[in-house]
Coordinates of C-alpha atoms in Angstrom, one line a residue:
Chain A
M276 CA 5.7 -47.6 77.1
E277 CA 5.3 -44.7 74.7
S278 CA 4.1 -45.6 71.3
V279 CA 6.4 -45.1 68.3
K280 CA 4.1 -42.6 66.7
Y281 CA 4.1 -40.6 69.9
W282 CA 7.9 -40.6 69.9
Y283 CA 8.2 -39.5 66.3
L284 CA 5.8 -36.6 66.8
R285 CA 7.3 -35.5 70.1
N286 CA 10.7 -35.0 68.5
H287 CA 9.6 -32.8 65.6
T288 CA 10.1 -29.1 66.0
I289 CA 6.6 -28.3 64.8
F290 CA 5.0 -30.4 67.5
D291 CA 7.3 -29.4 70.3
A292 CA 4.9 -27.2 72.3
L293 CA 2.0 -29.6 72.6
T294 CA 0.7 -31.1 75.8
D295 CA 0.6 -34.8 76.6
D296 CA -3.1 -34.8 76.0
D297 CA -2.6 -33.3 72.6
Y298 CA -0.2 -36.0 71.7
K299 CA -2.6 -38.7 72.7
Q300 CA -5.2 -37.2 70.4
L301 CA -2.8 -36.7 67.5
E302 CA -1.8 -40.3 67.6
W303 CA -5.1 -41.3 66.1
L304 CA -4.6 -39.0 63.1
V305 CA -1.0 -39.4 62.2
A306 CA 0.4 -42.1 60.0
F307 CA 4.1 -42.9 59.8
K308 CA 6.1 -44.8 57.3
T309 CA 9.6 -46.0 56.8
C310 CA 10.7 -45.8 53.2
T311 CA 13.4 -47.6 51.3
K312 CA 15.9 -46.0 48.9
H313 CA 14.3 -44.6 45.8
E314 CA 10.8 -45.3 47.0
F315 CA 8.2 -42.9 45.6
I316 CA 6.1 -41.1 48.1
Y317 CA 4.0 -39.7 45.3
F318 CA 4.3 -39.5 41.6
P319 CA 3.8 -36.5 39.2
E320 CA 0.1 -35.9 38.6
D321 CA -0.9 -37.8 41.7
E322 CA -3.6 -36.1 43.8
V323 CA -1.8 -35.2 47.0
R324 CA -4.1 -34.9 50.0
K325 CA -1.5 -35.1 52.7
V326 CA 1.0 -33.0 54.6
Y327 CA 4.3 -34.9 55.2
F328 CA 6.9 -34.3 57.8
V329 CA 10.4 -35.6 57.4
K330 CA 11.4 -37.3 60.6
R331 CA 14.6 -38.9 59.4
G332 CA 16.6 -39.1 56.2
N333 CA 16.2 -37.1 53.0
V334 CA 13.5 -36.7 50.4
K335 CA 13.9 -35.3 47.0
L336 CA 11.2 -33.3 45.2
G337 CA 11.4 -33.2 41.4
Y338 CA 10.0 -33.4 37.9
Y339 CA 10.7 -35.3 34.7
D340 CA 11.3 -33.3 31.6
D341 CA 9.9 -34.3 28.2
D342 CA 13.0 -36.5 27.6
G343 CA 12.5 -38.3 30.9
N344 CA 15.4 -36.5 32.7
E345 CA 15.1 -35.9 36.4
I346 CA 15.0 -32.3 37.4
L347 CA 15.4 -31.6 41.1
L348 CA 13.4 -28.9 42.8
D349 CA 14.5 -29.5 46.3
V350 CA 16.2 -31.9 48.7
L351 CA 14.5 -32.0 52.1
K352 CA 15.9 -33.1 55.4
E353 CA 14.8 -33.7 59.0
N354 CA 12.0 -31.4 60.1
D355 CA 11.1 -30.2 56.6
I356 CA 7.5 -30.5 55.4
F357 CA 6.1 -31.1 52.0
G358 CA 3.0 -32.3 50.2
Q359 CA -0.3 -30.3 50.1
L360 CA 1.0 -27.4 52.0
G361 CA -1.9 -25.2 51.0
L362 CA -4.2 -27.7 52.7
E363 CA -6.4 -27.9 49.6
E364 CA -8.4 -31.0 48.9
N365 CA -8.0 -31.2 45.1
N366 CA -4.6 -30.5 43.7
S367 CA -2.3 -32.7 41.7
S368 CA 1.3 -32.7 42.7
H369 CA 3.0 -31.4 39.5
G370 CA 6.0 -33.4 40.6
F371 CA 7.2 -36.4 42.5
A372 CA 8.5 -37.0 46.0
M373 CA 11.1 -39.8 46.6
A374 CA 13.0 -41.1 49.6
M375 CA 16.7 -40.9 49.0
G376 CA 18.0 -43.5 51.4
N377 CA 16.8 -46.5 53.4
D378 CA 15.3 -45.7 56.7
T379 CA 13.7 -42.5 55.6
V380 CA 11.0 -41.9 58.1
L381 CA 7.9 -39.8 57.4
C382 CA 4.8 -38.8 59.4
N383 CA 1.7 -37.7 57.5
F384 CA -1.7 -36.3 58.1
N385 CA -4.7 -35.9 55.7
V386 CA -5.2 -32.3 54.9
S387 CA -8.7 -32.1 56.3
E388 CA -7.8 -33.7 59.6
F389 CA -4.7 -31.6 59.8
E390 CA -6.6 -28.4 59.3
A391 CA -9.2 -29.4 61.9
M392 CA -6.3 -30.1 64.3
L393 CA -4.6 -26.7 63.6
K394 CA -7.9 -25.0 64.4
T395 CA -7.9 -26.2 67.9
R396 CA -4.2 -25.9 68.5
P397 CA -3.0 -22.4 67.7
T398 CA 0.6 -23.0 68.7
L399 CA 0.8 -25.8 66.3
A400 CA -0.8 -23.6 63.6
V401 CA 1.8 -20.9 64.2
N402 CA 4.7 -23.4 64.1
Y403 CA 3.3 -24.8 60.9
S404 CA 3.0 -21.3 59.4
K405 CA 6.5 -20.4 60.3
Q406 CA 7.9 -23.6 58.8
V407 CA 6.0 -23.1 55.5
G408 CA 7.1 -19.5 55.4
K409 CA 10.7 -20.4 56.0
Q410 CA 10.7 -23.0 53.2
Q411 CA 8.9 -20.5 50.9
M412 CA 11.7 -18.0 51.4
T413 CA 14.4 -20.7 50.7
V414 CA 12.7 -21.7 47.4
S415 CA 12.4 -18.0 46.4
R416 CA 16.1 -17.5 47.1
R417 CA 17.1 -20.5 45.1
Y418 CA 14.8 -19.4 42.3
S419 CA 16.3 -15.9 42.1
S420 CA 19.8 -17.4 42.2
L421 CA 18.9 -19.5 39.2
L422 CA 17.6 -16.4 37.4
F423 CA 20.6 -14.2 37.8
K424 CA 23.7 -15.9 39.0
D425 CA 26.5 -17.6 37.1
A426 CA 27.3 -21.2 37.7
R427 CA 30.1 -20.8 40.1
T428 CA 28.2 -18.2 42.2
R429 CA 25.2 -20.5 42.3
L430 CA 27.2 -23.5 43.5
V431 CA 29.1 -21.5 46.1
Q432 CA 25.9 -20.0 47.5
F433 CA 24.3 -23.5 47.6
F434 CA 27.1 -24.9 49.8
K435 CA 27.2 -21.7 51.9
E436 CA 23.5 -22.0 52.7
W437 CA 23.9 -25.7 53.5
A438 CA 26.7 -24.9 55.9
E439 CA 24.8 -22.1 57.5
E440 CA 21.9 -24.4 58.2
E441 CA 23.8 -27.4 59.5
A442 CA 27.0 -26.0 61.1
K443 CA 25.3 -23.0 62.8
G444 CA 28.0 -20.7 64.1
I445 CA 31.0 -22.6 63.0
T446 CA 32.9 -20.9 60.2
Q447 CA 36.2 -22.9 60.0
N448 CA 36.9 -26.5 59.1
I449 CA 33.3 -27.4 58.5
V450 CA 32.4 -31.1 57.7
L451 CA 28.9 -31.7 56.4
K452 CA 27.4 -35.1 55.9
N453 CA 26.9 -35.5 52.2
Y454 CA 23.8 -37.2 50.9
L455 CA 23.9 -35.9 47.3
T456 CA 25.6 -37.2 44.1
Q457 CA 27.3 -34.8 41.8
Q458 CA 24.4 -35.3 39.4
E459 CA 22.0 -34.3 42.1
I460 CA 24.0 -31.2 43.0
A461 CA 24.0 -30.2 39.3
A462 CA 20.2 -30.8 39.0
L463 CA 19.4 -28.8 42.1
N464 CA 21.2 -25.8 40.7
G465 CA 19.9 -26.0 37.2
L466 CA 23.4 -26.9 35.8
A467 CA 24.9 -29.5 33.5
R468 CA 26.8 -32.3 35.1
Q469 CA 30.0 -31.3 33.3
T470 CA 29.9 -27.7 34.3
T471 CA 29.3 -28.8 37.9
A472 CA 32.3 -31.2 37.8
R473 CA 34.6 -28.5 36.3
I474 CA 33.7 -25.9 39.0
L475 CA 33.9 -28.3 41.9
G476 CA 37.3 -29.3 40.5
E477 CA 38.4 -25.7 40.5
L478 CA 37.1 -25.0 44.0
K479 CA 39.0 -28.1 45.3
E480 CA 42.2 -27.0 43.6
Q481 CA 41.9 -23.6 45.3
N482 CA 41.4 -25.3 48.7
L483 CA 38.0 -23.7 49.1
L484 CA 35.6 -26.7 49.0
D485 CA 36.0 -30.5 48.8
V486 CA 32.9 -32.5 47.9
R487 CA 33.5 -36.1 48.6
R488 CA 31.1 -39.0 48.4
R489 CA 30.1 -39.0 52.1
E490 CA 31.1 -35.6 53.2
V491 CA 31.6 -32.0 52.2
L492 CA 34.7 -30.1 53.6
I493 CA 34.7 -26.3 53.8
P494 CA 38.0 -25.0 55.2
S495 CA 36.6 -21.5 55.7
I496 CA 33.2 -20.0 55.1
E497 CA 34.7 -16.5 54.6
L498 CA 37.2 -17.7 52.0
L499 CA 34.6 -19.6 50.0
K500 CA 33.5 -17.5 47.1
Chain B
M36 CA -18.7 4.8 61.2
E37 CA -16.3 1.9 60.6
S38 CA -12.7 2.9 60.5
V39 CA -10.8 2.5 57.3
K40 CA -8.4 -0.1 58.9
Y41 CA -11.4 -2.2 59.9
W42 CA -12.8 -2.1 56.4
Y43 CA -9.5 -3.1 54.8
L44 CA -9.0 -6.1 57.1
R45 CA -12.6 -7.2 56.9
N46 CA -12.4 -7.6 53.1
H47 CA -9.2 -9.7 53.1
T48 CA -9.7 -13.5 52.7
I49 CA -7.3 -14.3 55.5
F50 CA -9.3 -12.3 58.0
D51 CA -12.7 -13.3 56.8
A52 CA -13.6 -15.6 59.7
L53 CA -12.9 -13.2 62.6
T54 CA -15.5 -11.8 65.0
D55 CA -16.2 -8.1 65.5
D56 CA -14.4 -8.2 68.7
D57 CA -11.3 -9.6 67.0
Y58 CA -11.4 -6.8 64.5
K59 CA -11.5 -4.2 67.1
Q60 CA -8.4 -5.7 68.7
L61 CA -6.6 -6.1 65.4
E62 CA -7.1 -2.5 64.6
W63 CA -4.4 -1.5 67.2
L64 CA -1.9 -3.7 65.5
V65 CA -2.3 -3.2 61.8
A66 CA -0.8 -0.4 59.8
F67 CA -2.0 0.4 56.3
K68 CA -0.4 2.4 53.6
T69 CA -1.2 3.6 50.1
C70 CA 1.8 3.5 47.8
T71 CA 2.5 5.4 44.7
K72 CA 3.8 3.9 41.4
H73 CA 7.4 2.5 41.8
E74 CA 7.5 3.2 45.5
F75 CA 9.8 0.8 47.3
I76 CA 8.2 -1.1 50.2
Y77 CA 11.6 -2.5 51.1
F78 CA 15.0 -2.6 49.5
P79 CA 17.4 -5.5 48.9
E80 CA 19.3 -6.2 52.2
D81 CA 16.7 -4.4 54.3
E82 CA 15.8 -6.2 57.5
V83 CA 12.2 -7.2 57.0
R84 CA 10.3 -7.5 60.2
K85 CA 6.8 -7.3 58.8
V86 CA 4.2 -9.4 57.1
Y87 CA 2.4 -7.5 54.3
F88 CA -1.0 -8.1 52.8
V89 CA -1.9 -6.8 49.4
K90 CA -5.3 -5.1 49.7
R91 CA -5.4 -3.4 46.3
G92 CA -3.1 -3.2 43.3
N93 CA 0.1 -5.1 42.4
V94 CA 3.4 -5.5 44.0
K95 CA 6.6 -6.8 42.4
L96 CA 9.2 -8.8 44.2
G97 CA 12.6 -8.8 42.6
Y98 CA 16.4 -8.5 42.6
Y99 CA 19.1 -6.6 40.9
D100 CA 21.9 -8.5 39.2
D101 CA 25.5 -7.4 39.2
D102 CA 24.9 -5.2 36.2
G103 CA 21.9 -3.5 37.9
N104 CA 19.3 -5.2 35.8
E105 CA 16.0 -5.9 37.4
I106 CA 15.1 -9.6 37.8
L107 CA 11.5 -10.3 38.7
L108 CA 10.7 -13.1 41.1
D109 CA 7.0 -12.6 41.4
V110 CA 4.1 -10.2 40.8
L111 CA 1.6 -10.2 43.6
K112 CA -2.0 -9.2 43.5
E113 CA -4.9 -8.7 45.8
N114 CA -4.9 -11.0 48.8
D115 CA -1.3 -12.2 48.3
I116 CA 1.0 -11.9 51.3
F117 CA 4.8 -11.2 51.4
G118 CA 7.6 -10.0 53.7
Q119 CA 8.9 -12.0 56.6
L120 CA 6.6 -15.0 56.0
G121 CA 8.7 -17.2 58.3
L122 CA 7.9 -14.7 61.1
E123 CA 11.6 -14.6 62.1
E124 CA 12.9 -11.4 63.8
N125 CA 16.3 -11.2 62.0
N126 CA 16.4 -11.8 58.3
S127 CA 17.4 -9.5 55.5
S128 CA 15.1 -9.5 52.5
H129 CA 17.5 -10.7 49.7
G130 CA 15.4 -8.7 47.3
F131 CA 13.1 -5.7 47.0
A132 CA 9.3 -5.2 47.0
M133 CA 7.9 -2.3 45.0
A134 CA 4.4 -1.0 44.3
M135 CA 3.5 -1.3 40.6
G136 CA 0.8 1.4 40.3
N137 CA -0.6 4.3 42.2
D138 CA -3.2 3.4 44.8
T139 CA -1.6 0.2 45.8
V140 CA -2.9 -0.5 49.3
L141 CA -1.1 -2.6 51.8
C142 CA -1.8 -3.7 55.4
N143 CA 1.1 -4.8 57.6
F144 CA 1.9 -6.2 61.0
N145 CA 5.1 -6.6 62.9
V146 CA 6.1 -10.2 63.0
S147 CA 6.2 -10.5 66.8
E148 CA 2.7 -9.0 67.1
F149 CA 1.4 -11.0 64.2
E150 CA 2.7 -14.2 65.8
A151 CA 1.1 -13.3 69.2
M152 CA -2.2 -12.6 67.3
L153 CA -2.1 -16.0 65.5
K154 CA -1.6 -17.8 68.8
T155 CA -4.9 -16.6 70.1
R156 CA -6.8 -16.9 66.8
P157 CA -6.4 -20.4 65.3
T158 CA -8.6 -19.8 62.4
L159 CA -6.5 -16.9 61.4
A160 CA -3.4 -19.0 61.8
V161 CA -4.9 -21.7 59.6
N162 CA -5.9 -19.2 56.9
Y163 CA -2.4 -17.7 57.0
S164 CA -0.8 -21.2 56.7
K165 CA -3.0 -22.0 53.7
Q166 CA -2.2 -18.8 51.9
V167 CA 1.6 -19.2 52.5
G168 CA 1.4 -22.9 51.4
K169 CA -0.5 -22.0 48.3
Q170 CA 2.0 -19.3 47.3
Q171 CA 4.9 -21.7 48.1
M172 CA 3.4 -24.2 45.6
T173 CA 3.1 -21.5 42.9
V174 CA 6.7 -20.4 43.3
S175 CA 7.8 -24.1 43.1
R176 CA 5.9 -24.6 39.9
R177 CA 7.3 -21.4 38.4
Y178 CA 10.8 -22.5 39.4
S179 CA 10.4 -26.0 37.9
S180 CA 9.1 -24.5 34.7
L181 CA 12.2 -22.4 34.5
L182 CA 14.4 -25.4 35.0
F183 CA 13.0 -27.6 32.3
K184 CA 10.7 -25.9 29.8
D185 CA 11.5 -24.1 26.6
A186 CA 10.6 -20.4 26.2
R187 CA 7.3 -20.9 24.4
T188 CA 6.1 -23.5 26.8
R189 CA 7.0 -21.2 29.8
L190 CA 5.1 -18.3 28.4
V191 CA 2.1 -20.3 27.5
Q192 CA 2.0 -21.8 30.9
F193 CA 2.4 -18.4 32.5
F194 CA -0.7 -17.0 30.7
K195 CA -2.7 -20.2 31.3
E196 CA -2.1 -20.0 35.1
W197 CA -3.0 -16.3 35.1
A198 CA -6.2 -17.1 33.2
E199 CA -7.0 -20.0 35.6
E200 CA -6.7 -17.7 38.6
E201 CA -8.6 -14.8 37.3
A202 CA -11.2 -16.1 34.9
K203 CA -12.2 -19.2 36.9
G204 CA -14.4 -21.5 34.9
I205 CA -14.4 -19.4 31.7
T206 CA -12.4 -21.0 28.9
Q207 CA -13.4 -19.0 25.8
N208 CA -12.9 -15.3 24.9
I209 CA -11.0 -14.5 28.1
V210 CA -10.1 -10.9 28.7
L211 CA -7.6 -10.3 31.5
K212 CA -6.7 -6.9 32.9
N213 CA -3.0 -6.5 32.0
Y214 CA -0.7 -4.8 34.5
L215 CA 2.6 -6.0 33.1
T216 CA 5.0 -4.6 30.5
Q217 CA 6.6 -6.9 28.0
Q218 CA 9.9 -6.4 29.8
E219 CA 8.2 -7.6 33.1
I220 CA 6.7 -10.6 31.4
A221 CA 10.1 -11.5 30.1
A222 CA 11.8 -11.0 33.5
L223 CA 9.1 -13.1 35.3
N224 CA 9.9 -16.0 33.0
G225 CA 13.6 -15.7 32.9
L226 CA 13.6 -14.8 29.2
A227 CA 15.2 -12.1 27.1
R228 CA 13.0 -9.3 26.0
Q229 CA 13.6 -10.1 22.3
T230 CA 12.7 -13.8 22.7
T231 CA 9.5 -12.8 24.5
A232 CA 8.6 -10.3 21.8
R233 CA 9.2 -12.9 19.1
I234 CA 7.1 -15.6 20.8
L235 CA 4.2 -13.3 21.7
G236 CA 4.3 -12.2 18.0
E237 CA 3.9 -15.8 16.8
L238 CA 1.1 -16.5 19.3
K239 CA -0.8 -13.4 18.1
E240 CA -0.3 -14.4 14.5
Q241 CA -1.7 -17.9 15.3
N242 CA -4.7 -16.2 17.0
L243 CA -3.9 -17.9 20.3
L244 CA -3.0 -15.0 22.5
D245 CA -3.0 -11.2 22.2
V246 CA -1.1 -9.3 24.8
R247 CA -2.0 -5.6 24.6
R248 CA -1.0 -2.7 26.9
R249 CA -4.1 -2.9 29.1
E250 CA -5.5 -6.3 28.5
V251 CA -4.6 -9.9 27.5
L252 CA -7.0 -11.7 25.2
I253 CA -7.2 -15.5 25.1
P254 CA -9.7 -16.8 22.5
S255 CA -9.6 -20.3 23.9
I256 CA -7.7 -21.9 26.8
E257 CA -7.8 -25.3 25.1
L258 CA -6.3 -24.1 21.9
L259 CA -3.5 -22.1 23.7
K260 CA -0.4 -24.2 23.6

């Protein structure tokens, strides 16, 4: 019977091109963990010496401001990676990582072992580079949107990118599984809760977007703006 | 005599572990280019199919808002990389890249050729991953600072990070070469020009920071806050 570790690695996009022998060797290096809702993976100022892979569920990355408010930097989903992406040994996290629901499953490697592994498995190294590069471009886009877009444009763009990623190709009657509260949607876009509620209300009235507790409905990607 | 391409690659941190044979092969793939001041490397909405390496000088990445104002996302320096970091074939840039001074020197590869190259040279793939990961963490930190810090804290942190990178270890009487205008410093931190001028004035009066046209003086890293 295949081990659970093996199975978790096997089904992750980054590891998809490895041989059976590779998997057997990786098993000794990878740790995996099921987290419960709101469990911290690391705290702000922790030294992070691992690279984490989201296998199932969602993870939020964020900060606390001086008044203790939570500021969200990103919400990760299956196949995303986080942690010490620069593979450096000494670097504090500058933020926290927290599991959003029960049954969030993560794999992780120590950076030094991960680096050694990449050096002998170029395809893995390339997949890793591509994934980090892709996430880097997403953060940059989000950042620029924060710098120069008004609140409605930011929210519309946020939901459009979400739809683009999860409903590839489909442009009508999109139903996305929602894992965010209104507070989290506000925080991810650098907006106040009230502003967010008002704009989502407008968008719903105009039949452009309906954000419910468990799902997000988008009648038409083209009309949403 | 060594070719110029060879020399430019040889002195870039990402390529430092390659063999002489590797370099000879890479020469066929790499293009290099000297840019003049304010020359566009790519425009917003261009399809970017290259990975660029900054060999000399500075490159700014930015956007234009609806009123045509320039918004700065990042200012890159020697050894930084940009372009299609996710190595995807079809992806528009969502922003521009522009050389900041004369004699800005860039190397670039097509993404497909670069990917093929990484697959046969794992050390290069690892170096590339580390560099992308490091830059990803820098953007995330900047982004979070924008979300939750006041104007003075943002500016102070900006100069501290700059000093940390360029004056490693030194904490007193730091002199940094300045390549930014006050307008660019404002744009990089999501601030108005006037706010930036006022705060830099305060910091100068308090003998904590002096931003001149060609240099930035920091009497003491510990006192700067």
